[in-house]
Short mmCIF file of C-alpha atoms in Angstrom, two decimals:
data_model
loop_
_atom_site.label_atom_id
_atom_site.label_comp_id
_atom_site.label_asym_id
_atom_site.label_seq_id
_atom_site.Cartn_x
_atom_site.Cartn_y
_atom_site.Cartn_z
CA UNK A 1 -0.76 7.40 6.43
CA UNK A 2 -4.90 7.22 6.24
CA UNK A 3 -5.51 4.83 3.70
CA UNK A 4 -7.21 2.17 2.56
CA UNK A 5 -8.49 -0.97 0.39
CA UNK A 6 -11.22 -0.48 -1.59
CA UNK A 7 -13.12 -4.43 -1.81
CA UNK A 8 -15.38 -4.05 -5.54
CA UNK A 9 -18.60 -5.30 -5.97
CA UNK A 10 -18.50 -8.69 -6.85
CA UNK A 11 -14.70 -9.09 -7.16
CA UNK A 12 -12.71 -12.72 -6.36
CA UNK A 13 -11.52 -11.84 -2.80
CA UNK A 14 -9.38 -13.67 0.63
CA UNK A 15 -11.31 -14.75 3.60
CA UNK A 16 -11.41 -11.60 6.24
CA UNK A 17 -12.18 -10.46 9.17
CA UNK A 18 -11.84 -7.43 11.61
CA UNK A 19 -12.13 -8.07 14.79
CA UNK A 20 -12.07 -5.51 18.01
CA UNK A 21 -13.63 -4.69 21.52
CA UNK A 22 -13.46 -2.52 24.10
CA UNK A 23 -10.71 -2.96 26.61
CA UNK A 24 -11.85 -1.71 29.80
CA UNK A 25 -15.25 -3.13 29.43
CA UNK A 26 -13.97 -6.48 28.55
CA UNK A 27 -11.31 -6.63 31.37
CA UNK A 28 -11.41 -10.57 31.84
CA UNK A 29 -10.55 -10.99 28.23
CA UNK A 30 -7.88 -12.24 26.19
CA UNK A 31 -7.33 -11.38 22.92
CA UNK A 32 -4.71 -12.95 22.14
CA UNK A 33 -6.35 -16.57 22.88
CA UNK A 34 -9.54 -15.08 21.33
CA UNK A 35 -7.79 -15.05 17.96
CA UNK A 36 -6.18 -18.12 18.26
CA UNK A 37 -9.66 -19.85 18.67
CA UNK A 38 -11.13 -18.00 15.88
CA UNK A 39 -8.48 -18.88 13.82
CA UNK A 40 -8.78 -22.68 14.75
CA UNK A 41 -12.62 -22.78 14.74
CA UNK A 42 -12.51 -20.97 11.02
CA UNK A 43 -9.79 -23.35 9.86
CA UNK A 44 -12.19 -26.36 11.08
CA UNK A 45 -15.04 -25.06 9.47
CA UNK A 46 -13.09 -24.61 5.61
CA UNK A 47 -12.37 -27.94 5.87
CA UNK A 48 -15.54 -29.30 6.91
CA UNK A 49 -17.45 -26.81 4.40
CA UNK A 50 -15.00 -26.60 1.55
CA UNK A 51 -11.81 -29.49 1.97
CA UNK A 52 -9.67 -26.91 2.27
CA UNK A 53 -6.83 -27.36 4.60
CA UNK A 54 -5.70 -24.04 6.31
CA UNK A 55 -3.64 -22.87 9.63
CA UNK A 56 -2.61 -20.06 11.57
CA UNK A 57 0.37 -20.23 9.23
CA UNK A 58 -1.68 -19.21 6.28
CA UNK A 59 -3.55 -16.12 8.09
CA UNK A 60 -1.29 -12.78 7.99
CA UNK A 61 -2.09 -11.37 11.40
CA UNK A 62 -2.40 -7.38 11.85
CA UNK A 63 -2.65 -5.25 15.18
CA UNK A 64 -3.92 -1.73 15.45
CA UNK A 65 -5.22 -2.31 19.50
CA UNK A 66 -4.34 0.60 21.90
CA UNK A 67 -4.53 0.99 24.99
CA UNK A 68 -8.48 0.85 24.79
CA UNK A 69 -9.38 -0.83 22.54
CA UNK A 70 -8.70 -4.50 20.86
CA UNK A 71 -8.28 -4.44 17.32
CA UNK A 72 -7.08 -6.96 14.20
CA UNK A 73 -7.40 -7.74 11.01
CA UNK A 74 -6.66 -11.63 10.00
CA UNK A 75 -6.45 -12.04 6.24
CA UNK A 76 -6.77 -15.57 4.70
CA UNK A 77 -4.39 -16.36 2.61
CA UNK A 78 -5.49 -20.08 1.27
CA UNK A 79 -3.47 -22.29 -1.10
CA UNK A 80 -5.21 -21.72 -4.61
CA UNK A 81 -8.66 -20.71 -3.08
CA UNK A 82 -10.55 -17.61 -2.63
CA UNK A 83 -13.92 -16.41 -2.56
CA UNK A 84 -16.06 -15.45 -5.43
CA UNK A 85 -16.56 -11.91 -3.95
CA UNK A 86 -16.99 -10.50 -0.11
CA UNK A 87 -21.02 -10.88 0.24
CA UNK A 88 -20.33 -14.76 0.20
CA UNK A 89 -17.62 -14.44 2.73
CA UNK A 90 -19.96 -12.27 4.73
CA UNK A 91 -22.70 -15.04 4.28
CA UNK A 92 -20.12 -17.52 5.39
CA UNK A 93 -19.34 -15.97 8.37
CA UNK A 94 -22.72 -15.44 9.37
CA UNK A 95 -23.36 -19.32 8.82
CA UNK A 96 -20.41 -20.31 10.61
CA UNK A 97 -20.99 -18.32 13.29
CA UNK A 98 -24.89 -18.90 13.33
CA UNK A 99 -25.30 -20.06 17.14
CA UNK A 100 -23.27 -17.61 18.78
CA UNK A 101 -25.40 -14.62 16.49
CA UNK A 102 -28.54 -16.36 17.93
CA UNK A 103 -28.31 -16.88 21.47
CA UNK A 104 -26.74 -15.25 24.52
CA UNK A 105 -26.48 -16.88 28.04
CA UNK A 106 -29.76 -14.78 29.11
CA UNK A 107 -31.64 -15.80 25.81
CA UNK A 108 -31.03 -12.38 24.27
CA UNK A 109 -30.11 -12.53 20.49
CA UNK A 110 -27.61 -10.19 18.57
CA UNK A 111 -28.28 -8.71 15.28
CA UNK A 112 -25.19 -8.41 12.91
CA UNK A 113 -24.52 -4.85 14.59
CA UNK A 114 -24.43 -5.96 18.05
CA UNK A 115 -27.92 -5.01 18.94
CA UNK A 116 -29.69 -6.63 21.20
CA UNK A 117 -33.25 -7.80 19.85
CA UNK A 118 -35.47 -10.45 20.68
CA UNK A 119 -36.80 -13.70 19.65
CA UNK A 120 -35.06 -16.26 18.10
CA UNK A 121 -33.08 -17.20 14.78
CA UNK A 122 -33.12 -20.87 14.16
CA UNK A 123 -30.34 -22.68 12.29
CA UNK A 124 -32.35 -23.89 9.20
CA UNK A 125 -29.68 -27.09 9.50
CA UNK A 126 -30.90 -27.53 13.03
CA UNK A 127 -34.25 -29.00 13.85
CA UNK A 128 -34.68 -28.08 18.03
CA UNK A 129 -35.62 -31.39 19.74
CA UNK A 130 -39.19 -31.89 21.21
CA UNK A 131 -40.03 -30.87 24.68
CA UNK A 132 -40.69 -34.52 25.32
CA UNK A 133 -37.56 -36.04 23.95
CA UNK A 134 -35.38 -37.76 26.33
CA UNK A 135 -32.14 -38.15 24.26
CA UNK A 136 -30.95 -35.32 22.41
CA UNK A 137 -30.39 -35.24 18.41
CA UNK A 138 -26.57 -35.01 16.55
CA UNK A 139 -27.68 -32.08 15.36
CA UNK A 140 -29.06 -30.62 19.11
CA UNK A 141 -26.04 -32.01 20.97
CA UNK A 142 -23.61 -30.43 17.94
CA UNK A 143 -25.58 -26.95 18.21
CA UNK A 144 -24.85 -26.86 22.16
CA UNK A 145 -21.02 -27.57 21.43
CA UNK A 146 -20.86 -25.05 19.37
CA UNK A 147 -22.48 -22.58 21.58
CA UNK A 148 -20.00 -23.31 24.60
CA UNK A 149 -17.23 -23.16 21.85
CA UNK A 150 -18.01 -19.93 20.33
CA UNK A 151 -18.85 -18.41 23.55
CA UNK A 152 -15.18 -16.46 23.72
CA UNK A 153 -16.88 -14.39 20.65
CA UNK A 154 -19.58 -12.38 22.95
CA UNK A 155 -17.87 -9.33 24.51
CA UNK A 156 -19.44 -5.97 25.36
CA UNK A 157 -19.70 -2.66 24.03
CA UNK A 158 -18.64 0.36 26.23
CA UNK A 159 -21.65 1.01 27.14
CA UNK A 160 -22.03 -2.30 28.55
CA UNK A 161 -24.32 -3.99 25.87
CA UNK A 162 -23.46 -7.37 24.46
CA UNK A 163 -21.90 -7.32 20.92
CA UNK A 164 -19.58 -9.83 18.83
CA UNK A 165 -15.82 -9.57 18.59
CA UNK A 166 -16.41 -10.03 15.09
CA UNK A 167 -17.51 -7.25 13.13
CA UNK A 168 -19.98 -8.54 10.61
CA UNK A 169 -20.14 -5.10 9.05
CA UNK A 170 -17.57 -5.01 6.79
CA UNK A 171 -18.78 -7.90 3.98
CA UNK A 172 -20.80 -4.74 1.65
CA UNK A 173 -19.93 -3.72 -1.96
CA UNK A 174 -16.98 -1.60 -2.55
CA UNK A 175 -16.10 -1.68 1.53
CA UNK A 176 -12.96 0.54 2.18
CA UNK A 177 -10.71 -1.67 4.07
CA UNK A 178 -7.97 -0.36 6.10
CA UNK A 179 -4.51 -1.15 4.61
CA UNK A 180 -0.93 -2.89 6.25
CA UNK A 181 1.15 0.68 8.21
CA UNK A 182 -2.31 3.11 8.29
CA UNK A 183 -4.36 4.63 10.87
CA UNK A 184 -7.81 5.88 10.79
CA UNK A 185 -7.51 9.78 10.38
CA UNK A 186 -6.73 11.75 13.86
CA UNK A 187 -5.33 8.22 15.26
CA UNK A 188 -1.90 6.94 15.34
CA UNK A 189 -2.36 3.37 15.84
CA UNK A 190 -1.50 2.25 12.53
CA UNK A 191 -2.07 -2.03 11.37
CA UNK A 192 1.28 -3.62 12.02
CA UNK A 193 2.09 -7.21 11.88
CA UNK A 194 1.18 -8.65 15.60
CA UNK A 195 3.58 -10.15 17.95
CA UNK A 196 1.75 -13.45 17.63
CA UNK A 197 1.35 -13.68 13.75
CA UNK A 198 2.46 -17.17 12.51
CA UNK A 199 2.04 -16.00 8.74
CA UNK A 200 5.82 -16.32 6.71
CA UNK A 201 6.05 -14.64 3.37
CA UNK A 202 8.14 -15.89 0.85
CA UNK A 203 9.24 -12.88 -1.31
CA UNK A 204 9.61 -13.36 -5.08
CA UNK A 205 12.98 -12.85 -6.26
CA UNK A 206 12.82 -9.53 -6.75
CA UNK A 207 10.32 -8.52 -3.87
CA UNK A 208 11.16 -6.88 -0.67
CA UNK A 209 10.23 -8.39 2.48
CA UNK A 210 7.88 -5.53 3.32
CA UNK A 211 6.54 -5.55 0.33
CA UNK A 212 5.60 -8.99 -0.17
CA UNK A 213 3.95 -8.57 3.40
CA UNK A 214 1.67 -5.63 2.10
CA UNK A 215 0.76 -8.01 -0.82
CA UNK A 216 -0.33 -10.33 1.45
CA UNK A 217 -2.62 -7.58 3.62
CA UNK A 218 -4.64 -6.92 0.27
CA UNK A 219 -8.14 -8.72 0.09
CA UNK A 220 -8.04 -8.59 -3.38
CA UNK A 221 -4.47 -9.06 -4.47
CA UNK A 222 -5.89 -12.96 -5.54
CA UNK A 223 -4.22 -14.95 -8.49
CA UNK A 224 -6.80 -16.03 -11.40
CA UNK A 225 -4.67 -18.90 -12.19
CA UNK A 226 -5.78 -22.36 -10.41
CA UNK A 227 -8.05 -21.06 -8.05
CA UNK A 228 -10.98 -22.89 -6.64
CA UNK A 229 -13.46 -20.36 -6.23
CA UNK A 230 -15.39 -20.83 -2.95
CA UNK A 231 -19.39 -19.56 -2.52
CA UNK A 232 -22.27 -19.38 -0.15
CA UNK A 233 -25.57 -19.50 -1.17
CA UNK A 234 -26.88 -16.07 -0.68
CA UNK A 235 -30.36 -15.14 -0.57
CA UNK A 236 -31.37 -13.02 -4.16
CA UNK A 237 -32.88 -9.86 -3.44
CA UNK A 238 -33.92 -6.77 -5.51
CA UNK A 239 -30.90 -5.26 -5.26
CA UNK A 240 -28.45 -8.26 -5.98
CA UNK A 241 -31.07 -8.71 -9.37
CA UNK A 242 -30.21 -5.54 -10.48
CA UNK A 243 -26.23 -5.60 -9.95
CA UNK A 244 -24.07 -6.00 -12.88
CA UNK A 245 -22.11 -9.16 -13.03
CA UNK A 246 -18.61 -9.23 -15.31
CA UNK A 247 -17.62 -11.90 -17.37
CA UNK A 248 -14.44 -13.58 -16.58
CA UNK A 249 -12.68 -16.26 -18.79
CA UNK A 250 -14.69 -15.79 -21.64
CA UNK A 251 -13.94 -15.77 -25.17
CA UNK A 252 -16.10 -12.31 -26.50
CA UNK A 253 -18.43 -13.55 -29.24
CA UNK A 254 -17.59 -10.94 -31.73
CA UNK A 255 -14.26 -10.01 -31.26
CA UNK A 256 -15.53 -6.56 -32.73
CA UNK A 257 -18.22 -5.90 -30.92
CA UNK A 258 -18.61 -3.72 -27.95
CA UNK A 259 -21.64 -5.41 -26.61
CA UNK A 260 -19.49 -8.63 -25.72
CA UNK A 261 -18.09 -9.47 -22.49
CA UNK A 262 -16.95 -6.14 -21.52
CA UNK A 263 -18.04 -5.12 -18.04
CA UNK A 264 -15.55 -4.65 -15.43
CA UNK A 265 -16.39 -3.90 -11.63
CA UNK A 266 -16.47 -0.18 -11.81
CA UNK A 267 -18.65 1.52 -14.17
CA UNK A 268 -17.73 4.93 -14.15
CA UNK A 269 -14.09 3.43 -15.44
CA UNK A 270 -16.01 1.51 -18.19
CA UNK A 271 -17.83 4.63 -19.27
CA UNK A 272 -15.02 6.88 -19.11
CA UNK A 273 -13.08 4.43 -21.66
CA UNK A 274 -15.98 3.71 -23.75
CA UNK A 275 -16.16 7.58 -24.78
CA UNK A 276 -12.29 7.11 -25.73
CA UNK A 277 -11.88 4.21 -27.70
CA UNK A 278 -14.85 4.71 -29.58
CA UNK A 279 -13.63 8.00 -30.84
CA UNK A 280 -13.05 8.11 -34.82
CA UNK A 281 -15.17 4.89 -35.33
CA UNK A 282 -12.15 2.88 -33.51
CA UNK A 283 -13.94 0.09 -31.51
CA UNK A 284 -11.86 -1.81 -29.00
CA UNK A 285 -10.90 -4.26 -26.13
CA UNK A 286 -12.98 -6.03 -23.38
CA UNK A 287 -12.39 -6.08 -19.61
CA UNK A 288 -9.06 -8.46 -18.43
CA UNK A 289 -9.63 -8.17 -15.28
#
């Protein structure tokens, strides 16, 4: 089975990540230990960021790794939180993971592919101390913790080049995400739940086992109901001016009116069911998303 999780443009979504690396250039490496500290530093920085509590038993834990190459996907599932769509998890993640993105041990920096580029990118929370200071800063002495913390994250590609064991490429609109039991096409290595997954479903009454754990693999499979949306400040450019946000918990200001709060996430849907309902002079509903 090839298929996948489409994440929509500007929908409420989990916390995610896919991470992976290249086996036999990354001999020294454990994986396993790798995700563990991931999991720990991310939990940290929720509760620092957000005062959200959160542990390994929260995060459903899937394994697609071969004998070549290292691959998971952790999904967040938080206790009535979520975030208001996957460009601010992807701006979380790159803020959380700021010093490692910056600086390698030879001074190198990584772009968000794992491309090697140089000069620097400063933490705008960090102010670098003065050649001439004697005693280091909070912030400076903080910075450097961080760096010798997140240093398990720098791996290399297998051609040798240094690259993160995150992959920051998957936080764009309407990403296809692989789902819980597929493989990429041509591959057989399909996402199973790893041997070292602390994440317990509790099926509704009603609700396989199985199932429930699939539920839990979906990004967007997030309750409206008593959730504490979580965002990131991310920067506005031309493109984000011209998206089109959707209302959500609204009341429509003419109940009649098609020019209320009716937009949902995918367009071509909304046009399609415009033409419909608006046959015979019959007007009708909004978007329940």
């Amino acid at each position: 089975m090839h298929c996948y999780e489409v994440i929509p443009e500007g929908a409420v979504c989990k916390l995610y990540f896919d991470l992976e690396f290249h086996k036999p250039s990354n001999k020294e490496a454990d994986g396993k230990n790798m995700v563990s500290l991931l999991i720990q530093y991310v939990c940290e920085r929720l509760m620092d960021i957000y005062g959200i509590e959160c542990s390994a038993k929260n995060i459903l834990n899937l394994d697609s790794s071969t004998e070549e190459k290292f691959s998971r996907h952790l999904i967040f599932n938080l206790q009535n939180a979520a975030f208001k769509d996957n460009i601010h998890v992807g701006a979380f993640i790159h803020a959380i993971l700021q010093q490692v993105l910056s600086t390698t041990k030879s001074g190198i920096c990584l772009d968000v592919k794992g491309n090697r580029e140089t000069g620097t990118h400063a933490d705008p929370e960090v102010k670098p101390a003065k050649p001439d200071e004697k005693a280091e800063s909070p912030q400076t002495k903080r910075r450097k913790q961080e760096e010798r913390d997140l240093g398990f994250l720098r791996v290399k590609n297998k051609d040798g080049q240094d690259c993160l064991f995150v992959d920051l490429g998957v936080y764009t609109k309407n990403r296809n995400f692989r789902l819980y039991k597929s493989s990429k096409v041509g591959k057989n290595a399909a996402f199973t739940v790893a041997d070292d997954n602390k994440f317990i479903t509790k099926p509704e009454k009603g609700i396989f086992a199985e199932e429930s754990v699939f539920l839990a693999s979906l990004v967007c499979n997030v309750s409206f109901t008593g959730q504490k949306i979580l965002k990131w400040d991310v920067p506005e450019t031309k493109e984000s001016k011209n998206t089109r946000p959707y209302c959500q918990q609204e009341p429509m200001i003419n109940p009649g009116s098609l020019t209320s709060c009716l937009s949902s996430p995918h367009q071509e849907v909304d046009d399609f069911v415009l033409t419909v309902i608006k046959k015979d002079n019959v007007q009708g509903s909004k978007w329940l998303g």
